[in-house]
Amino acid sequence: TCELDEQGVSALCTALVERSGAKPLRKLSLSFNDLGGHGGTFLAAAVKAGALNDLQELWFQKCSLGEDDGADLCEALAERSGVMPLRFLYLDYNRLSDRAAAALAAAVRAGALDQLVELSLWDCWIGDEKGAA
């Protein structure tokens, strides 16, 4: 870990949105950092702004994603997935909500994550009801 916190991920996501003409970012790994209650929301804003359109791999394991910011991130990924060539998505060891599970499920059903070859949701508190979505 690099001990990135909520303030750090906010600054990083702002920088990602503001960088123009830079080489495309293909892999982003923020795993094993305590990004607080808004880390996923900050990253979702960067995704929605088109700052990660070339992203192929997102590693967001054990980042303290909660119900709301986890859902914000999943919904943003689902909205932009036709634009993003996302192939690998790792959200292990986070506490995802029904809303997050439903957003991912809807994206998969709609074919919005058709380039995804690996999705890892190990120990994300998705039970039978959330998984059935």
Tab-separated table of N, CA, C and O in Angstrom:
chain	number	residue	atom	x	y	z
A	1	THR	N	0.833	-1.189	0.000
A	1	THR	CA	0.000	0.000	0.000
A	1	THR	C	0.878	1.252	0.000
A	1	THR	O	2.015	1.232	0.423
A	2	CYS	N	0.303	2.338	-0.469
A	2	CYS	CA	1.012	3.626	-0.412
A	2	CYS	C	0.337	4.556	0.582
A	2	CYS	O	0.619	5.735	0.627
A	3	GLU	N	-0.594	4.002	1.354
A	3	GLU	CA	-1.314	4.741	2.385
A	3	GLU	C	-2.068	5.952	1.828
A	3	GLU	O	-2.147	6.999	2.451
A	4	LEU	N	-2.601	5.772	0.639
A	4	LEU	CA	-3.448	6.788	0.028
A	4	LEU	C	-4.749	6.839	0.810
A	4	LEU	O	-5.333	5.805	1.137
A	5	ASP	N	-5.214	8.025	1.135
A	5	ASP	CA	-6.450	8.168	1.889
A	5	ASP	C	-7.491	8.892	1.035
A	5	ASP	O	-7.289	9.127	-0.156
A	6	GLU	N	-8.599	9.253	1.665
A	6	GLU	CA	-9.693	9.901	0.945
A	6	GLU	C	-9.248	11.206	0.289
A	6	GLU	O	-9.596	11.494	-0.860
A	7	GLN	N	-8.474	12.005	0.989
A	7	GLN	CA	-7.977	13.270	0.439
A	7	GLN	C	-7.037	13.011	-0.738
A	7	GLN	O	-7.082	13.706	-1.750
A	8	GLY	N	-6.204	11.994	-0.613
A	8	GLY	CA	-5.263	11.661	-1.685
A	8	GLY	C	-5.954	11.178	-2.943
A	8	GLY	O	-5.583	11.562	-4.051
A	9	VAL	N	-6.983	10.329	-2.791
A	9	VAL	CA	-7.680	9.843	-3.969
A	9	VAL	C	-8.484	10.965	-4.617
A	9	VAL	O	-8.630	11.008	-5.838
A	10	SER	N	-8.969	11.898	-3.824
A	10	SER	CA	-9.658	13.052	-4.378
A	10	SER	C	-8.708	13.863	-5.268
A	10	SER	O	-9.053	14.227	-6.399
A	11	ALA	N	-7.508	14.117	-4.764
A	11	ALA	CA	-6.502	14.865	-5.541
A	11	ALA	C	-6.105	14.096	-6.798
A	11	ALA	O	-5.956	14.687	-7.882
A	12	LEU	N	-5.935	12.785	-6.670
A	12	LEU	CA	-5.560	11.965	-7.823
A	12	LEU	C	-6.642	12.010	-8.892
A	12	LEU	O	-6.350	12.207	-10.077
A	13	CYS	N	-7.891	11.850	-8.501
A	13	CYS	CA	-8.984	11.853	-9.469
A	13	CYS	C	-9.145	13.212	-10.140
A	13	CYS	O	-9.418	13.287	-11.341
A	14	THR	N	-8.931	14.275	-9.383
A	14	THR	CA	-8.963	15.618	-9.972
A	14	THR	C	-7.862	15.763	-11.013
A	14	THR	O	-8.088	16.285	-12.109
A	15	ALA	N	-6.671	15.282	-10.690
A	15	ALA	CA	-5.551	15.346	-11.632
A	15	ALA	C	-5.831	14.518	-12.883
A	15	ALA	O	-5.485	14.932	-13.999
A	16	LEU	N	-6.458	13.364	-12.719
A	16	LEU	CA	-6.789	12.529	-13.878
A	16	LEU	C	-7.762	13.243	-14.806
A	16	LEU	O	-7.631	13.165	-16.031
A	17	VAL	N	-8.724	13.952	-14.235
A	17	VAL	CA	-9.697	14.682	-15.045
A	17	VAL	C	-9.035	15.860	-15.749
A	17	VAL	O	-9.322	16.148	-16.915
A	18	GLU	N	-8.111	16.532	-15.068
A	18	GLU	CA	-7.500	17.745	-15.607
A	18	GLU	C	-6.385	17.485	-16.611
A	18	GLU	O	-6.020	18.387	-17.359
A	19	ARG	N	-5.829	16.293	-16.635
A	19	ARG	CA	-4.729	16.024	-17.569
A	19	ARG	C	-5.293	15.860	-18.969
A	19	ARG	O	-6.153	15.037	-19.231
A	20	SER	N	-4.811	16.658	-19.867
A	20	SER	CA	-5.269	16.552	-21.252
A	20	SER	C	-4.055	16.331	-22.137
A	20	SER	O	-2.979	16.864	-21.890
A	21	GLY	N	-4.224	15.532	-23.134
A	21	GLY	CA	-3.143	15.242	-24.058
A	21	GLY	C	-2.110	14.267	-23.503
A	21	GLY	O	-1.105	14.012	-24.146
A	22	ALA	N	-2.355	13.734	-22.335
A	22	ALA	CA	-1.416	12.781	-21.742
A	22	ALA	C	-1.619	11.408	-22.366
A	22	ALA	O	-2.643	11.124	-22.983
A	23	LYS	N	-0.620	10.558	-22.207
A	23	LYS	CA	-0.748	9.185	-22.686
A	23	LYS	C	-1.940	8.538	-21.987
A	23	LYS	O	-2.195	8.796	-20.826
A	24	PRO	N	-2.665	7.695	-22.693
A	24	PRO	CA	-3.840	7.065	-22.090
A	24	PRO	C	-3.453	6.131	-20.938
A	24	PRO	O	-2.474	5.395	-21.029
A	25	LEU	N	-4.236	6.188	-19.890
A	25	LEU	CA	-4.034	5.321	-18.741
A	25	LEU	C	-4.781	4.016	-18.999
A	25	LEU	O	-5.976	4.016	-19.242
A	26	ARG	N	-4.070	2.916	-18.961
A	26	ARG	CA	-4.665	1.618	-19.250
A	26	ARG	C	-4.899	0.776	-17.995
A	26	ARG	O	-5.733	-0.104	-17.991
A	27	LYS	N	-4.129	1.028	-16.946
A	27	LYS	CA	-4.266	0.251	-15.707
A	27	LYS	C	-4.194	1.198	-14.521
A	27	LYS	O	-3.314	2.049	-14.456
A	28	LEU	N	-5.134	1.030	-13.589
A	28	LEU	CA	-5.139	1.822	-12.369
A	28	LEU	C	-5.309	0.864	-11.194
A	28	LEU	O	-6.290	0.133	-11.114
A	29	SER	N	-4.326	0.861	-10.320
A	29	SER	CA	-4.361	-0.006	-9.152
A	29	SER	C	-4.306	0.846	-7.892
A	29	SER	O	-3.305	1.496	-7.612
A	30	LEU	N	-5.396	0.835	-7.160
A	30	LEU	CA	-5.489	1.568	-5.900
A	30	LEU	C	-5.723	0.608	-4.735
A	30	LEU	O	-6.081	1.028	-3.642
A	31	SER	N	-5.499	-0.650	-4.963
A	31	SER	CA	-5.800	-1.678	-3.974
A	31	SER	C	-5.071	-1.474	-2.656
A	31	SER	O	-3.966	-0.941	-2.613
A	32	PHE	N	-5.743	-1.920	-1.597
A	32	PHE	CA	-5.209	-1.950	-0.238
A	32	PHE	C	-4.889	-0.563	0.321
A	32	PHE	O	-3.929	-0.385	1.058
A	33	ASN	N	-5.698	0.405	-0.053
A	33	ASN	CA	-5.620	1.746	0.512
A	33	ASN	C	-6.969	2.065	1.138
A	33	ASN	O	-8.012	1.706	0.596
A	34	ASP	N	-6.962	2.737	2.262
A	34	ASP	CA	-8.193	3.110	2.939
A	34	ASP	C	-8.676	4.427	2.362
A	34	ASP	O	-8.273	5.502	2.793
A	35	LEU	N	-9.529	4.332	1.351
A	35	LEU	CA	-9.956	5.514	0.615
A	35	LEU	C	-11.183	6.181	1.209
A	35	LEU	O	-11.760	7.071	0.604
A	36	GLY	N	-11.564	5.747	2.391
A	36	GLY	CA	-12.640	6.413	3.106
A	36	GLY	C	-13.995	6.208	2.472
A	36	GLY	O	-14.180	5.381	1.594
A	37	GLY	N	-14.935	6.998	2.912
A	37	GLY	CA	-16.312	6.841	2.481
A	37	GLY	C	-16.651	7.447	1.137
A	37	GLY	O	-17.771	7.318	0.667
A	38	HIS	N	-15.685	8.125	0.515
A	38	HIS	CA	-15.990	8.775	-0.765
A	38	HIS	C	-15.017	8.411	-1.880
A	38	HIS	O	-15.102	8.961	-2.976
A	39	GLY	N	-14.096	7.503	-1.631
A	39	GLY	CA	-13.103	7.133	-2.642
A	39	GLY	C	-13.722	6.658	-3.942
A	39	GLY	O	-13.309	7.049	-5.030
A	40	GLY	N	-14.733	5.801	-3.839
A	40	GLY	CA	-15.415	5.313	-5.036
A	40	GLY	C	-16.173	6.408	-5.753
A	40	GLY	O	-16.254	6.423	-6.987
A	41	THR	N	-16.713	7.352	-5.001
A	41	THR	CA	-17.444	8.473	-5.594
A	41	THR	C	-16.496	9.378	-6.375
A	41	THR	O	-16.822	9.839	-7.475
A	42	PHE	N	-15.303	9.626	-5.825
A	42	PHE	CA	-14.315	10.439	-6.542
A	42	PHE	C	-13.899	9.756	-7.842
A	42	PHE	O	-13.792	10.393	-8.890
A	43	LEU	N	-13.658	8.450	-7.771
A	43	LEU	CA	-13.267	7.714	-8.970
A	43	LEU	C	-14.422	7.675	-9.970
A	43	LEU	O	-14.196	7.788	-11.181
A	44	ALA	N	-15.642	7.553	-9.479
A	44	ALA	CA	-16.813	7.566	-10.367
A	44	ALA	C	-16.894	8.877	-11.138
A	44	ALA	O	-17.212	8.886	-12.332
A	45	ALA	N	-16.591	9.995	-10.477
A	45	ALA	CA	-16.608	11.296	-11.154
A	45	ALA	C	-15.572	11.346	-12.266
A	45	ALA	O	-15.831	11.882	-13.351
A	46	ALA	N	-14.398	10.772	-12.023
A	46	ALA	CA	-13.352	10.731	-13.060
A	46	ALA	C	-13.793	9.859	-14.232
A	46	ALA	O	-13.558	10.201	-15.394
A	47	VAL	N	-14.449	8.748	-13.935
A	47	VAL	CA	-14.963	7.863	-14.990
A	47	VAL	C	-16.012	8.602	-15.818
A	47	VAL	O	-15.953	8.620	-17.051
A	48	LYS	N	-16.965	9.245	-15.155
A	48	LYS	CA	-18.033	9.968	-15.855
A	48	LYS	C	-17.503	11.127	-16.686
A	48	LYS	O	-18.073	11.471	-17.718
A	49	ALA	N	-16.394	11.731	-16.234
A	49	ALA	CA	-15.789	12.851	-16.967
A	49	ALA	C	-15.008	12.379	-18.189
A	49	ALA	O	-14.524	13.199	-18.963
A	50	GLY	N	-14.888	11.074	-18.356
A	50	GLY	CA	-14.163	10.542	-19.510
A	50	GLY	C	-12.662	10.471	-19.310
A	50	GLY	O	-11.918	10.221	-20.253
A	51	ALA	N	-12.199	10.669	-18.071
A	51	ALA	CA	-10.761	10.680	-17.799
A	51	ALA	C	-10.136	9.287	-17.881
A	51	ALA	O	-8.916	9.172	-17.975
A	52	LEU	N	-10.972	8.259	-17.874
A	52	LEU	CA	-10.450	6.889	-17.878
A	52	LEU	C	-10.997	6.087	-19.055
A	52	LEU	O	-11.182	4.878	-18.968
A	53	ASN	N	-11.218	6.747	-20.168
A	53	ASN	CA	-11.822	6.088	-21.327
A	53	ASN	C	-10.996	4.949	-21.900
A	53	ASN	O	-11.530	4.091	-22.591
A	54	ASP	N	-9.693	4.935	-21.652
A	54	ASP	CA	-8.828	3.888	-22.190
A	54	ASP	C	-8.492	2.813	-21.160
A	54	ASP	O	-7.692	1.922	-21.430
A	55	LEU	N	-9.108	2.909	-19.997
A	55	LEU	CA	-8.798	1.992	-18.907
A	55	LEU	C	-9.197	0.562	-19.260
A	55	LEU	O	-10.323	0.305	-19.652
A	56	GLN	N	-8.235	-0.348	-19.110
A	56	GLN	CA	-8.486	-1.764	-19.354
A	56	GLN	C	-8.512	-2.563	-18.057
A	56	GLN	O	-9.133	-3.617	-17.996
A	57	GLU	N	-7.805	-2.087	-17.039
A	57	GLU	CA	-7.745	-2.797	-15.766
A	57	GLU	C	-7.971	-1.826	-14.613
A	57	GLU	O	-7.324	-0.792	-14.554
A	58	LEU	N	-8.880	-2.202	-13.721
A	58	LEU	CA	-9.107	-1.430	-12.506
A	58	LEU	C	-8.980	-2.362	-11.313
A	58	LEU	O	-9.744	-3.314	-11.168
A	59	TRP	N	-7.991	-2.099	-10.493
A	59	TRP	CA	-7.742	-2.852	-9.268
A	59	TRP	C	-8.151	-1.955	-8.108
A	59	TRP	O	-7.495	-0.953	-7.837
A	60	PHE	N	-9.220	-2.331	-7.440
A	60	PHE	CA	-9.787	-1.528	-6.364
A	60	PHE	C	-10.129	-2.449	-5.200
A	60	PHE	O	-11.218	-2.420	-4.661
A	61	GLN	N	-9.180	-3.307	-4.856
A	61	GLN	CA	-9.391	-4.297	-3.806
A	61	GLN	C	-9.118	-3.699	-2.436
A	61	GLN	O	-8.149	-2.966	-2.252
A	62	LYS	N	-9.963	-4.042	-1.482
A	62	LYS	CA	-9.813	-3.636	-0.081
A	62	LYS	C	-9.515	-2.139	0.040
A	62	LYS	O	-8.525	-1.718	0.617
A	63	CYS	N	-10.402	-1.348	-0.515
A	63	CYS	CA	-10.252	0.109	-0.513
A	63	CYS	C	-11.291	0.789	0.363
A	63	CYS	O	-11.520	1.985	0.236
A	64	SER	N	-11.942	0.032	1.201
A	64	SER	CA	-12.977	0.561	2.093
A	64	SER	C	-14.159	1.133	1.326
A	64	SER	O	-14.774	2.106	1.749
A	65	LEU	N	-14.465	0.529	0.181
A	65	LEU	CA	-15.671	0.943	-0.533
A	65	LEU	C	-16.870	0.604	0.327
A	65	LEU	O	-16.990	-0.522	0.814
A	66	GLY	N	-17.736	1.557	0.493
A	66	GLY	CA	-18.952	1.331	1.253
A	66	GLY	C	-20.144	1.179	0.333
A	66	GLY	O	-19.992	1.077	-0.888
A	67	GLU	N	-21.307	1.203	0.907
A	67	GLU	CA	-22.503	0.977	0.113
A	67	GLU	C	-22.737	2.072	-0.913
A	67	GLU	O	-23.013	1.802	-2.068
A	68	ASP	N	-22.611	3.332	-0.517
A	68	ASP	CA	-22.913	4.432	-1.435
A	68	ASP	C	-21.810	4.662	-2.467
A	68	ASP	O	-22.086	4.746	-3.666
A	69	ASP	N	-20.556	4.773	-2.021
A	69	ASP	CA	-19.501	5.071	-2.997
A	69	ASP	C	-19.217	3.862	-3.879
A	69	ASP	O	-18.868	4.011	-5.045
A	70	GLY	N	-19.421	2.661	-3.366
A	70	GLY	CA	-19.286	1.462	-4.199
A	70	GLY	C	-20.338	1.445	-5.294
A	70	GLY	O	-20.058	1.116	-6.448
A	71	ALA	N	-21.552	1.825	-4.929
A	71	ALA	CA	-22.628	1.895	-5.914
A	71	ALA	C	-22.361	2.997	-6.939
A	71	ALA	O	-22.583	2.801	-8.138
A	72	ASP	N	-21.868	4.147	-6.480
A	72	ASP	CA	-21.531	5.239	-7.413
A	72	ASP	C	-20.515	4.760	-8.446
A	72	ASP	O	-20.659	5.024	-9.644
A	73	LEU	N	-19.489	4.056	-7.978
A	73	LEU	CA	-18.455	3.567	-8.889
A	73	LEU	C	-19.024	2.549	-9.871
A	73	LEU	O	-18.786	2.649	-11.082
A	74	CYS	N	-19.789	1.591	-9.393
A	74	CYS	CA	-20.359	0.567	-10.270
A	74	CYS	C	-21.306	1.170	-11.299
A	74	CYS	O	-21.307	0.771	-12.468
A	75	GLU	N	-22.099	2.141	-10.878
A	75	GLU	CA	-23.015	2.797	-11.813
A	75	GLU	C	-22.246	3.578	-12.879
A	75	GLU	O	-22.608	3.558	-14.053
A	76	ALA	N	-21.173	4.265	-12.478
A	76	ALA	CA	-20.362	5.013	-13.451
A	76	ALA	C	-19.700	4.070	-14.445
A	76	ALA	O	-19.668	4.356	-15.647
A	77	LEU	N	-19.186	2.948	-13.955
A	77	LEU	CA	-18.566	1.969	-14.855
A	77	LEU	C	-19.595	1.415	-15.837
A	77	LEU	O	-19.297	1.236	-17.020
A	78	ALA	N	-20.795	1.168	-15.351
A	78	ALA	CA	-21.846	0.655	-16.224
A	78	ALA	C	-22.231	1.681	-17.289
A	78	ALA	O	-22.437	1.334	-18.449
A	79	GLU	N	-22.293	2.954	-16.905
A	79	GLU	CA	-22.656	4.019	-17.847
A	79	GLU	C	-21.598	4.211	-18.929
A	79	GLU	O	-21.920	4.494	-20.071
A	80	ARG	N	-20.324	4.086	-18.570
A	80	ARG	CA	-19.230	4.387	-19.499
A	80	ARG	C	-18.617	3.144	-20.131
A	80	ARG	O	-17.701	3.245	-20.934
A	81	SER	N	-19.128	1.977	-19.791
A	81	SER	CA	-18.467	0.759	-20.224
A	81	SER	C	-18.456	0.563	-21.733
A	81	SER	O	-17.562	-0.066	-22.260
A	82	GLY	N	-19.420	1.096	-22.444
A	82	GLY	CA	-19.385	1.002	-23.894
A	82	GLY	C	-18.252	1.816	-24.484
A	82	GLY	O	-17.788	1.560	-25.589
A	83	VAL	N	-17.787	2.791	-23.736
A	83	VAL	CA	-16.690	3.659	-24.155
A	83	VAL	C	-15.366	3.114	-23.654
A	83	VAL	O	-14.357	3.174	-24.355
A	84	MET	N	-15.363	2.589	-22.440
A	84	MET	CA	-14.141	2.080	-21.815
A	84	MET	C	-13.920	0.626	-22.217
A	84	MET	O	-14.825	-0.180	-22.129
A	85	PRO	N	-12.701	0.282	-22.628
A	85	PRO	CA	-12.419	-1.112	-22.974
A	85	PRO	C	-12.038	-1.933	-21.735
A	85	PRO	O	-11.075	-2.685	-21.742
A	86	LEU	N	-12.797	-1.793	-20.661
A	86	LEU	CA	-12.472	-2.436	-19.393
A	86	LEU	C	-12.521	-3.952	-19.548
A	86	LEU	O	-13.528	-4.518	-19.944
A	87	ARG	N	-11.389	-4.590	-19.248
A	87	ARG	CA	-11.280	-6.041	-19.374
A	87	ARG	C	-11.151	-6.740	-18.020
A	87	ARG	O	-11.553	-7.882	-17.877
A	88	PHE	N	-10.578	-6.062	-17.045
A	88	PHE	CA	-10.348	-6.656	-15.728
A	88	PHE	C	-10.851	-5.693	-14.656
A	88	PHE	O	-10.447	-4.537	-14.622
A	89	LEU	N	-11.704	-6.183	-13.794
A	89	LEU	CA	-12.268	-5.377	-12.717
A	89	LEU	C	-12.190	-6.170	-11.426
A	89	LEU	O	-12.789	-7.234	-11.299
A	90	TYR	N	-11.420	-5.646	-10.488
A	90	TYR	CA	-11.214	-6.308	-9.204
A	90	TYR	C	-11.736	-5.410	-8.085
A	90	TYR	O	-11.176	-4.346	-7.842
A	91	LEU	N	-12.805	-5.844	-7.442
A	91	LEU	CA	-13.422	-5.083	-6.357
A	91	LEU	C	-13.432	-5.883	-5.057
A	91	LEU	O	-14.217	-5.601	-4.155
A	92	ASP	N	-12.559	-6.858	-4.937
A	92	ASP	CA	-12.529	-7.752	-3.779
A	92	ASP	C	-12.432	-6.998	-2.456
A	92	ASP	O	-11.844	-5.928	-2.379
A	93	TYR	N	-12.986	-7.623	-1.423
A	93	TYR	CA	-12.864	-7.157	-0.033
A	93	TYR	C	-13.412	-5.749	0.195
A	93	TYR	O	-12.840	-4.957	0.937
A	94	ASN	N	-14.505	-5.435	-0.455
A	94	ASN	CA	-15.218	-4.182	-0.228
A	94	ASN	C	-16.645	-4.533	0.158
A	94	ASN	O	-17.111	-5.648	-0.053
A	95	ARG	N	-17.361	-3.590	0.715
A	95	ARG	CA	-18.734	-3.812	1.156
A	95	ARG	C	-19.684	-3.193	0.137
A	95	ARG	O	-20.102	-2.044	0.282
A	96	LEU	N	-20.017	-3.959	-0.899
A	96	LEU	CA	-20.888	-3.449	-1.946
A	96	LEU	C	-22.352	-3.572	-1.534
A	96	LEU	O	-22.738	-4.493	-0.835
A	97	SER	N	-23.164	-2.664	-2.010
A	97	SER	CA	-24.578	-2.634	-1.660
A	97	SER	C	-25.421	-3.320	-2.724
A	97	SER	O	-24.925	-3.713	-3.786
A	98	ASP	N	-26.713	-3.419	-2.436
A	98	ASP	CA	-27.663	-3.936	-3.424
A	98	ASP	C	-27.599	-3.087	-4.692
A	98	ASP	O	-27.671	-3.604	-5.798
A	99	ARG	N	-27.484	-1.776	-4.521
A	99	ARG	CA	-27.441	-0.849	-5.665
A	99	ARG	C	-26.220	-1.122	-6.539
A	99	ARG	O	-26.316	-1.133	-7.760
A	100	ALA	N	-25.067	-1.388	-5.910
A	100	ALA	CA	-23.843	-1.682	-6.665
A	100	ALA	C	-23.982	-3.004	-7.411
A	100	ALA	O	-23.637	-3.099	-8.599
A	101	ALA	N	-24.478	-4.021	-6.721
A	101	ALA	CA	-24.657	-5.321	-7.355
A	101	ALA	C	-25.649	-5.224	-8.512
A	101	ALA	O	-25.438	-5.805	-9.580
A	102	ALA	N	-26.721	-4.465	-8.315
A	102	ALA	CA	-27.728	-4.293	-9.369
A	102	ALA	C	-27.144	-3.551	-10.574
A	102	ALA	O	-27.443	-3.892	-11.721
A	103	ALA	N	-26.308	-2.546	-10.328
A	103	ALA	CA	-25.681	-1.796	-11.431
A	103	ALA	C	-24.764	-2.702	-12.244
A	103	ALA	O	-24.781	-2.668	-13.480
A	104	LEU	N	-23.974	-3.511	-11.565
A	104	LEU	CA	-23.100	-4.442	-12.281
A	104	LEU	C	-23.916	-5.472	-13.057
A	104	LEU	O	-23.616	-5.764	-14.218
A	105	ALA	N	-24.939	-6.016	-12.421
A	105	ALA	CA	-25.770	-7.021	-13.079
A	105	ALA	C	-26.469	-6.443	-14.308
A	105	ALA	O	-26.517	-7.086	-15.358
A	106	ALA	N	-26.994	-5.238	-14.189
A	106	ALA	CA	-27.669	-4.597	-15.323
A	106	ALA	C	-26.697	-4.358	-16.467
A	106	ALA	O	-27.036	-4.547	-17.637
A	107	ALA	N	-25.491	-3.945	-16.137
A	107	ALA	CA	-24.482	-3.709	-17.172
A	107	ALA	C	-24.120	-5.001	-17.895
A	107	ALA	O	-23.982	-5.024	-19.123
A	108	VAL	N	-23.996	-6.075	-17.137
A	108	VAL	CA	-23.678	-7.370	-17.749
A	108	VAL	C	-24.825	-7.828	-18.642
A	108	VAL	O	-24.617	-8.234	-19.793
A	109	ARG	N	-26.066	-7.741	-18.135
A	109	ARG	CA	-27.233	-8.158	-18.926
A	109	ARG	C	-27.373	-7.347	-20.204
A	109	ARG	O	-27.760	-7.871	-21.244
A	110	ALA	N	-27.067	-6.060	-20.139
A	110	ALA	CA	-27.221	-5.176	-21.298
A	110	ALA	C	-26.059	-5.287	-22.281
A	110	ALA	O	-26.077	-4.670	-23.331
A	111	GLY	N	-25.034	-6.049	-21.912
A	111	GLY	CA	-23.869	-6.191	-22.785
A	111	GLY	C	-22.917	-5.017	-22.684
A	111	GLY	O	-22.011	-4.873	-23.496
A	112	ALA	N	-23.121	-4.156	-21.681
A	112	ALA	CA	-22.290	-2.969	-21.538
A	112	ALA	C	-20.866	-3.307	-21.090
A	112	ALA	O	-19.956	-2.521	-21.297
A	113	LEU	N	-20.689	-4.469	-20.478
A	113	LEU	CA	-19.353	-4.892	-20.051
A	113	LEU	C	-18.882	-6.058	-20.915
A	113	LEU	O	-18.259	-6.993	-20.442
A	114	ASP	N	-19.165	-5.965	-22.207
A	114	ASP	CA	-18.887	-7.088	-23.094
A	114	ASP	C	-17.403	-7.373	-23.296
A	114	ASP	O	-17.032	-8.467	-23.708
A	115	GLN	N	-16.528	-6.428	-22.988
A	115	GLN	CA	-15.091	-6.672	-23.113
A	115	GLN	C	-14.489	-7.219	-21.824
A	115	GLN	O	-13.333	-7.609	-21.793
A	116	LEU	N	-15.284	-7.264	-20.774
A	116	LEU	CA	-14.810	-7.748	-19.487
A	116	LEU	C	-14.522	-9.237	-19.565
A	116	LEU	O	-15.379	-10.020	-19.958
A	117	VAL	N	-13.293	-9.620	-19.207
A	117	VAL	CA	-12.925	-11.030	-19.201
A	117	VAL	C	-12.716	-11.549	-17.783
A	117	VAL	O	-12.711	-12.752	-17.562
A	118	GLU	N	-12.550	-10.637	-16.832
A	118	GLU	CA	-12.373	-11.058	-15.451
A	118	GLU	C	-13.017	-10.051	-14.502
A	118	GLU	O	-12.714	-8.869	-14.545
A	119	LEU	N	-13.906	-10.554	-13.667
A	119	LEU	CA	-14.587	-9.760	-12.651
A	119	LEU	C	-14.407	-10.487	-11.329
A	119	LEU	O	-14.803	-11.641	-11.200
A	120	SER	N	-13.796	-9.821	-10.369
A	120	SER	CA	-13.555	-10.456	-9.081
A	120	SER	C	-14.259	-9.670	-7.982
A	120	SER	O	-14.009	-8.484	-7.790
A	121	LEU	N	-15.150	-10.361	-7.288
A	121	LEU	CA	-15.953	-9.764	-6.221
A	121	LEU	C	-15.812	-10.574	-4.937
A	121	LEU	O	-16.754	-10.702	-4.167
A	122	TRP	N	-14.640	-11.096	-4.708
A	122	TRP	CA	-14.398	-11.936	-3.546
A	122	TRP	C	-14.662	-11.163	-2.257
A	122	TRP	O	-14.171	-10.057	-2.073
A	123	ASP	N	-15.449	-11.721	-1.371
A	123	ASP	CA	-15.729	-11.167	-0.050
A	123	ASP	C	-16.238	-9.721	-0.120
A	123	ASP	O	-15.757	-8.834	0.577
A	124	CYS	N	-17.228	-9.500	-0.983
A	124	CYS	CA	-17.811	-8.160	-1.156
A	124	CYS	C	-19.176	-8.030	-0.508
A	124	CYS	O	-19.898	-7.091	-0.794
A	125	TRP	N	-19.516	-8.956	0.332
A	125	TRP	CA	-20.780	-8.928	1.046
A	125	TRP	C	-21.973	-9.017	0.100
A	125	TRP	O	-23.028	-8.480	0.361
A	126	ILE	N	-21.786	-9.662	-1.033
A	126	ILE	CA	-22.897	-9.870	-1.961
A	126	ILE	C	-23.484	-11.227	-1.639
A	126	ILE	O	-22.859	-12.252	-1.849
A	127	GLY	N	-24.680	-11.216	-1.096
A	127	GLY	CA	-25.353	-12.458	-0.725
A	127	GLY	C	-26.275	-12.951	-1.812
A	127	GLY	O	-26.210	-12.492	-2.967
A	128	ASP	N	-27.154	-13.853	-1.455
A	128	ASP	CA	-28.071	-14.447	-2.424
A	128	ASP	C	-28.964	-13.409	-3.096
A	128	ASP	O	-29.151	-13.422	-4.301
A	129	GLU	N	-29.512	-12.488	-2.292
A	129	GLU	CA	-30.415	-11.490	-2.875
A	129	GLU	C	-29.676	-10.540	-3.804
A	129	GLU	O	-30.143	-10.232	-4.881
A	130	LYS	N	-28.506	-10.066	-3.398
A	130	LYS	CA	-27.735	-9.149	-4.239
A	130	LYS	C	-27.219	-9.870	-5.480
A	130	LYS	O	-27.226	-9.340	-6.567
A	131	GLY	N	-26.768	-11.088	-5.294
A	131	GLY	CA	-26.233	-11.862	-6.401
A	131	GLY	C	-27.293	-12.257	-7.406
A	131	GLY	O	-27.013	-12.440	-8.588
A	132	ALA	N	-28.534	-12.378	-6.977
A	132	ALA	CA	-29.617	-12.752	-7.875
A	132	ALA	C	-29.986	-11.616	-8.824
A	132	ALA	O	-30.617	-11.835	-9.835
A	133	ALA	N	-29.580	-10.393	-8.482
A	133	ALA	CA	-29.883	-9.234	-9.333
A	133	ALA	C	-29.313	-9.459	-10.705
A	133	ALA	O	-29.806	-9.085	-11.699
